[in-house]
Amino acid sequence: MFKIGCHLSASKGYLDMANVSEKIGANTFQFFTRNPRGGQAKDIDENDVKAFLEKSQEIGIEVILAHAPYTLNCASSDEKIRNFAKETMKDDLMRMEYTPNNLYNFHPGSHVGQGADVGIKYIIEILNEVLKEDQTTTVLLETMAGKGSEIGRNFEELKQIIDGVKLKNKLGVCLDTCHVNDAGYDIVNNLDGVLDEFDRIIGLDKLKAIHINDSKNPLGAHKDRHEKIGEGTIGIDAFERIINHEKLRNLPFFLETPNELDGYEKEIKLLKNLYKN
Ligand code: FE
Ligand code: FE
Ligand code: ZN
């Protein structure tokens, strides 16, 4: 079954996100674990979680994707900033266990001029502290556009992180189509080649989710500005190939396009129509 959803506001809780998803034709969703700027998380409401888990069964939500605040920087040169990222991730992962067996995505970080190798070493240190043998959540490294000093601008950097982490079975990758386009991977003209490269360097078994976004910028622009599906430089034909590709079609797809709910509803309908059952 085609697993498709979009980024939703978590302000009214889990059950509300399931209800909204149902209304717009989605069967999964992504949400921020807390204010994207990294503030205090709301207390988990166990009744809400219970109602959500029941609703998920009813409407066929198999997996959801939590997104860490995008301001966390595990690769910072400032120890206080790294510690804040670590404590936030620890807390998020503890909360994730209320909704077991799901995905938690984070931006690897920016090395802020120290060089990627130093940044990657810090990211590995944090992952080795926050990942636990008994957790059911898979933590995903997001592929990044390579804006500024972002780490994760290529598959090699993600592989370098994975290689340093002890509990590798708790780690995966979330591929963002806008980001890889902006990073220089030609998913429009050479999707097979890009996936082969991913497989050779990281291994496709590590690919757990897709952020499905068009891009406002051309291949290799290192910009990271999302566009509505079909209105950017990636284009609708490429998205049809992406969602139907034999190596991708069973993964969950999450829209993070510049839309309100009605726009997301339209894009979900559009993609469902293109998906070959
Ligand atoms: Fe992201
Ligand atoms: Fe993304
Ligand atoms: Zn982005």
Short mmCIF file of C-alpha atoms and ligand atoms in Angstrom, two decimals:
data_model
loop_
_atom_site.label_atom_id
_atom_site.label_comp_id
_atom_site.label_asym_id
_atom_site.label_seq_id
_atom_site.Cartn_x
_atom_site.Cartn_y
_atom_site.Cartn_z
CA MET A 1 0.00 0.00 0.00
CA PHE A 2 1.14 3.54 -0.83
CA LYS A 3 2.19 5.22 2.41
CA ILE A 4 1.76 8.97 1.97
CA GLY A 5 1.31 11.87 4.36
CA CYS A 6 2.52 15.35 5.16
CA HIS A 7 3.99 17.46 7.88
CA LEU A 8 1.32 18.34 10.48
CA SER A 9 1.10 20.55 13.53
CA ALA A 10 1.39 18.52 16.73
CA SER A 11 -0.24 21.20 18.88
CA LYS A 12 -3.45 19.22 19.43
CA GLY A 13 -1.81 15.85 20.00
CA TYR A 14 -1.51 12.50 18.28
CA LEU A 15 -5.19 11.65 17.82
CA ASP A 16 -5.78 15.00 16.13
CA MET A 17 -2.94 14.31 13.66
CA ALA A 18 -4.47 10.93 12.82
CA ASN A 19 -7.88 12.55 12.31
CA VAL A 20 -6.44 15.29 10.11
CA SER A 21 -4.52 12.68 8.10
CA GLU A 22 -7.68 10.68 7.53
CA LYS A 23 -9.49 13.82 6.38
CA ILE A 24 -6.87 14.72 3.76
CA GLY A 25 -6.45 11.16 2.45
CA ALA A 26 -3.16 10.42 4.21
CA ASN A 27 -2.19 7.26 6.07
CA THR A 28 0.94 8.60 7.78
CA PHE A 29 2.28 11.97 8.94
CA GLN A 30 5.34 13.81 10.18
CA PHE A 31 5.40 16.20 13.14
CA PHE A 32 7.88 18.18 15.23
CA THR A 33 8.51 16.60 18.62
CA ARG A 34 8.47 20.11 20.09
CA ASN A 35 8.62 23.69 18.94
CA PRO A 36 11.06 23.65 15.99
CA ARG A 37 13.18 26.21 17.83
CA GLY A 38 13.76 23.55 20.48
CA GLY A 39 11.63 24.58 23.47
CA GLN A 40 10.03 22.43 26.12
CA ALA A 41 7.98 19.47 24.85
CA LYS A 42 4.39 19.08 25.95
CA ASP A 43 3.74 16.30 28.46
CA ILE A 44 2.67 13.03 26.87
CA ASP A 45 -1.08 12.52 27.35
CA GLU A 46 -1.51 8.78 27.74
CA ASN A 47 -5.21 8.92 26.87
CA ASP A 48 -4.37 10.74 23.65
CA VAL A 49 -1.71 8.14 22.83
CA LYS A 50 -4.15 5.28 23.49
CA ALA A 51 -6.85 6.85 21.31
CA PHE A 52 -4.26 7.50 18.61
CA LEU A 53 -3.04 3.89 18.59
CA GLU A 54 -6.62 2.65 18.22
CA LYS A 55 -7.37 5.15 15.46
CA SER A 56 -4.16 4.11 13.67
CA GLN A 57 -5.34 0.51 13.57
CA GLU A 58 -8.70 1.60 12.28
CA ILE A 59 -7.44 3.78 9.42
CA GLY A 60 -4.26 1.87 8.57
CA ILE A 61 -1.51 4.13 9.89
CA GLU A 62 1.48 1.77 9.98
CA VAL A 63 4.28 4.21 10.72
CA ILE A 64 4.77 7.85 11.69
CA LEU A 65 7.82 10.08 11.52
CA ALA A 66 8.84 12.44 14.30
CA HIS A 67 11.19 15.27 13.34
CA ALA A 68 13.67 16.73 15.84
CA PRO A 69 13.79 20.52 16.11
CA TYR A 70 15.82 21.67 13.11
CA THR A 71 17.83 24.07 15.27
CA LEU A 72 19.57 21.24 17.15
CA ASN A 73 23.23 21.06 16.23
CA CYS A 74 25.02 17.89 17.29
CA ALA A 75 28.08 19.07 15.33
CA SER A 76 28.51 22.48 16.96
CA SER A 77 31.90 23.69 18.17
CA ASP A 78 30.15 24.86 21.36
CA GLU A 79 29.85 22.12 23.95
CA LYS A 80 26.72 23.70 25.47
CA ILE A 81 24.94 23.58 22.12
CA ARG A 82 25.97 19.94 21.61
CA ASN A 83 24.77 19.04 25.11
CA PHE A 84 21.44 20.73 24.49
CA ALA A 85 21.04 18.69 21.29
CA LYS A 86 21.94 15.49 23.14
CA GLU A 87 19.52 16.08 26.04
CA THR A 88 16.72 17.03 23.64
CA MET A 89 17.25 13.88 21.59
CA LYS A 90 17.39 11.70 24.71
CA ASP A 91 14.10 13.17 25.91
CA ASP A 92 12.50 12.85 22.47
CA LEU A 93 13.52 9.20 22.19
CA MET A 94 12.11 8.44 25.62
CA ARG A 95 8.81 10.02 24.57
CA MET A 96 8.83 8.11 21.27
CA GLU A 97 8.50 4.84 23.18
CA TYR A 98 4.87 5.73 23.98
CA THR A 99 4.25 5.18 20.25
CA PRO A 100 6.67 2.30 19.65
CA ASN A 101 8.30 1.13 16.40
CA ASN A 102 8.31 4.47 14.63
CA LEU A 103 10.88 6.79 13.06
CA TYR A 104 12.73 9.84 14.43
CA ASN A 105 14.48 12.07 11.91
CA PHE A 106 17.13 14.70 12.61
CA HIS A 107 19.43 17.01 10.67
CA PRO A 108 22.98 15.78 11.33
CA GLY A 109 24.17 19.34 11.99
CA SER A 110 26.52 22.05 10.80
CA HIS A 111 30.22 21.95 11.52
CA VAL A 112 30.41 25.77 11.61
CA GLY A 113 33.87 25.93 10.10
CA GLN A 114 35.64 23.23 12.15
CA GLY A 115 35.52 20.89 9.15
CA ALA A 116 33.19 17.98 8.46
CA ASP A 117 35.42 15.40 10.15
CA VAL A 118 35.27 17.17 13.51
CA GLY A 119 31.52 17.68 13.19
CA ILE A 120 30.99 14.04 12.28
CA LYS A 121 33.01 12.94 15.30
CA TYR A 122 30.69 14.98 17.59
CA ILE A 123 27.56 13.58 15.93
CA ILE A 124 28.84 10.03 16.44
CA GLU A 125 29.59 10.76 20.13
CA ILE A 126 26.03 11.95 20.70
CA LEU A 127 24.43 9.05 18.85
CA ASN A 128 26.52 6.60 20.85
CA GLU A 129 25.13 8.16 24.03
CA VAL A 130 21.46 8.51 23.10
CA LEU A 131 20.83 5.24 21.23
CA LYS A 132 19.80 2.40 23.54
CA GLU A 133 19.69 -1.31 22.89
CA ASP A 134 16.07 -1.60 24.05
CA GLN A 135 14.58 1.32 22.09
CA THR A 136 12.05 0.48 19.37
CA THR A 137 12.52 3.75 17.48
CA THR A 138 14.74 3.97 14.41
CA VAL A 139 16.70 7.23 14.27
CA LEU A 140 17.12 8.68 10.77
CA LEU A 141 19.85 10.93 9.44
CA GLU A 142 18.38 13.30 6.85
CA THR A 143 20.19 13.87 3.55
CA MET A 144 21.01 17.59 3.45
CA ALA A 145 21.36 20.17 0.66
CA GLY A 146 24.85 21.24 1.72
CA LYS A 147 23.86 24.78 2.60
CA GLY A 148 26.61 26.55 4.57
CA SER A 149 28.56 23.98 6.58
CA GLU A 150 25.78 21.37 6.74
CA ILE A 151 26.91 17.80 7.30
CA GLY A 152 25.10 15.13 5.30
CA ARG A 153 25.64 16.89 1.97
CA ASN A 154 26.62 13.60 0.39
CA PHE A 155 26.12 9.89 1.01
CA GLU A 156 29.74 9.49 2.10
CA GLU A 157 29.27 11.82 5.09
CA LEU A 158 26.19 9.89 6.23
CA LYS A 159 28.09 6.63 5.85
CA GLN A 160 30.94 8.04 7.93
CA ILE A 161 28.46 8.77 10.74
CA ILE A 162 26.86 5.32 10.54
CA ASP A 163 30.29 3.67 10.58
CA GLY A 164 31.11 5.31 13.92
CA VAL A 165 27.86 4.37 15.65
CA LYS A 166 27.77 1.18 17.71
CA LEU A 167 24.03 0.44 17.55
CA LYS A 168 23.80 0.61 13.76
CA ASN A 169 20.54 -1.34 13.72
CA LYS A 170 18.88 1.68 15.41
CA LEU A 171 20.00 4.02 12.60
CA GLY A 172 18.66 4.73 9.14
CA VAL A 173 18.44 7.48 6.53
CA CYS A 174 15.61 9.74 5.38
CA LEU A 175 16.13 10.91 1.81
CA ASP A 176 14.78 14.40 1.07
CA THR A 177 14.24 14.83 -2.68
CA CYS A 178 14.68 18.62 -2.58
CA HIS A 179 17.86 18.29 -0.53
CA VAL A 180 19.51 15.62 -2.70
CA ASN A 181 18.64 17.60 -5.83
CA ASP A 182 20.21 20.70 -4.30
CA ALA A 183 23.17 18.60 -3.15
CA GLY A 184 23.82 17.62 -6.79
CA TYR A 185 22.27 14.15 -7.10
CA ASP A 186 20.37 13.99 -10.40
CA ILE A 187 17.19 12.18 -9.40
CA VAL A 188 15.44 13.68 -12.44
CA ASN A 189 17.59 12.18 -15.20
CA ASN A 190 19.43 9.44 -13.34
CA LEU A 191 17.30 8.07 -10.49
CA ASP A 192 18.66 4.54 -10.96
CA GLY A 193 22.22 5.82 -10.86
CA VAL A 194 21.60 7.82 -7.67
CA LEU A 195 19.96 4.83 -5.96
CA ASP A 196 22.82 2.57 -7.06
CA GLU A 197 25.25 5.06 -5.55
CA PHE A 198 23.23 5.17 -2.32
CA ASP A 199 23.25 1.39 -2.24
CA ARG A 200 26.99 1.15 -2.88
CA ILE A 201 27.94 3.74 -0.25
CA ILE A 202 25.30 3.40 2.49
CA GLY A 203 23.16 0.38 1.54
CA LEU A 204 19.52 0.69 0.52
CA ASP A 205 18.50 -1.37 3.56
CA LYS A 206 19.25 1.78 5.58
CA LEU A 207 16.76 3.91 3.61
CA LYS A 208 13.61 4.15 5.77
CA ALA A 209 11.67 7.23 4.60
CA ILE A 210 11.39 9.81 1.84
CA HIS A 211 10.72 13.53 2.22
CA ILE A 212 8.96 14.27 -1.05
CA ASN A 213 9.49 17.91 -1.97
CA ASP A 214 10.04 19.75 -5.23
CA SER A 215 12.87 22.30 -5.27
CA LYS A 216 12.90 25.99 -6.16
CA ASN A 217 16.52 25.65 -7.25
CA PRO A 218 18.51 23.76 -9.88
CA LEU A 219 20.59 20.62 -9.41
CA GLY A 220 23.57 21.26 -7.15
CA ALA A 221 22.45 24.73 -5.97
CA HIS A 222 23.08 23.88 -2.26
CA LYS A 223 20.09 26.02 -1.32
CA ASP A 224 17.27 24.00 0.33
CA ARG A 225 14.09 25.83 -0.65
CA HIS A 226 11.13 23.47 -1.03
CA GLU A 227 8.56 23.92 -3.80
CA LYS A 228 5.10 22.46 -4.35
CA ILE A 229 5.04 19.09 -6.17
CA GLY A 230 5.31 19.65 -9.92
CA GLU A 231 6.04 23.38 -9.63
CA GLY A 232 9.79 23.17 -9.13
CA THR A 233 12.91 21.98 -10.91
CA ILE A 234 12.31 18.29 -10.11
CA GLY A 235 8.91 18.11 -11.77
CA ILE A 236 5.97 15.77 -11.79
CA ASP A 237 7.41 13.12 -14.14
CA ALA A 238 10.35 12.57 -11.82
CA PHE A 239 8.01 12.23 -8.83
CA GLU A 240 5.96 9.64 -10.69
CA ARG A 241 9.16 7.61 -11.21
CA ILE A 242 10.26 8.13 -7.59
CA ILE A 243 7.04 6.95 -5.90
CA ASN A 244 6.76 3.94 -8.22
CA HIS A 245 10.42 2.90 -8.21
CA GLU A 246 10.70 -0.71 -7.07
CA LYS A 247 13.34 0.24 -4.51
CA LEU A 248 11.31 3.12 -3.04
CA ARG A 249 7.62 2.34 -3.51
CA ASN A 250 7.16 0.55 -0.17
CA LEU A 251 8.72 3.34 1.90
CA PRO A 252 6.64 6.03 3.62
CA PHE A 253 6.58 9.38 1.76
CA PHE A 254 6.19 12.69 3.61
CA LEU A 255 5.35 16.02 1.98
CA GLU A 256 7.08 19.11 3.37
CA THR A 257 5.98 21.41 0.57
CA PRO A 258 4.90 25.03 1.12
CA ASN A 259 1.20 24.27 1.64
CA GLU A 260 -1.71 24.59 4.00
CA LEU A 261 -3.87 21.52 4.58
CA ASP A 262 -5.95 21.99 1.41
CA GLY A 263 -2.77 22.13 -0.67
CA TYR A 264 -1.47 18.98 0.98
CA GLU A 265 -4.79 17.27 0.31
CA LYS A 266 -4.45 18.09 -3.41
CA GLU A 267 -0.86 16.85 -3.58
CA ILE A 268 -1.76 13.62 -1.81
CA LYS A 269 -4.57 13.04 -4.30
CA LEU A 270 -2.23 13.84 -7.21
CA LEU A 271 0.43 11.41 -6.00
CA LYS A 272 -2.10 8.68 -5.23
CA ASN A 273 -3.33 8.97 -8.82
CA LEU A 274 0.21 8.53 -10.10
CA TYR A 275 0.98 5.54 -7.86
CA LYS A 276 0.64 2.21 -9.68
CA ASN A 277 -1.13 -0.25 -7.41
FE FE B 1 14.20 18.05 7.86
FE FE B 2 13.19 17.26 4.78
ZN ZN B 3 14.59 21.29 3.57
#
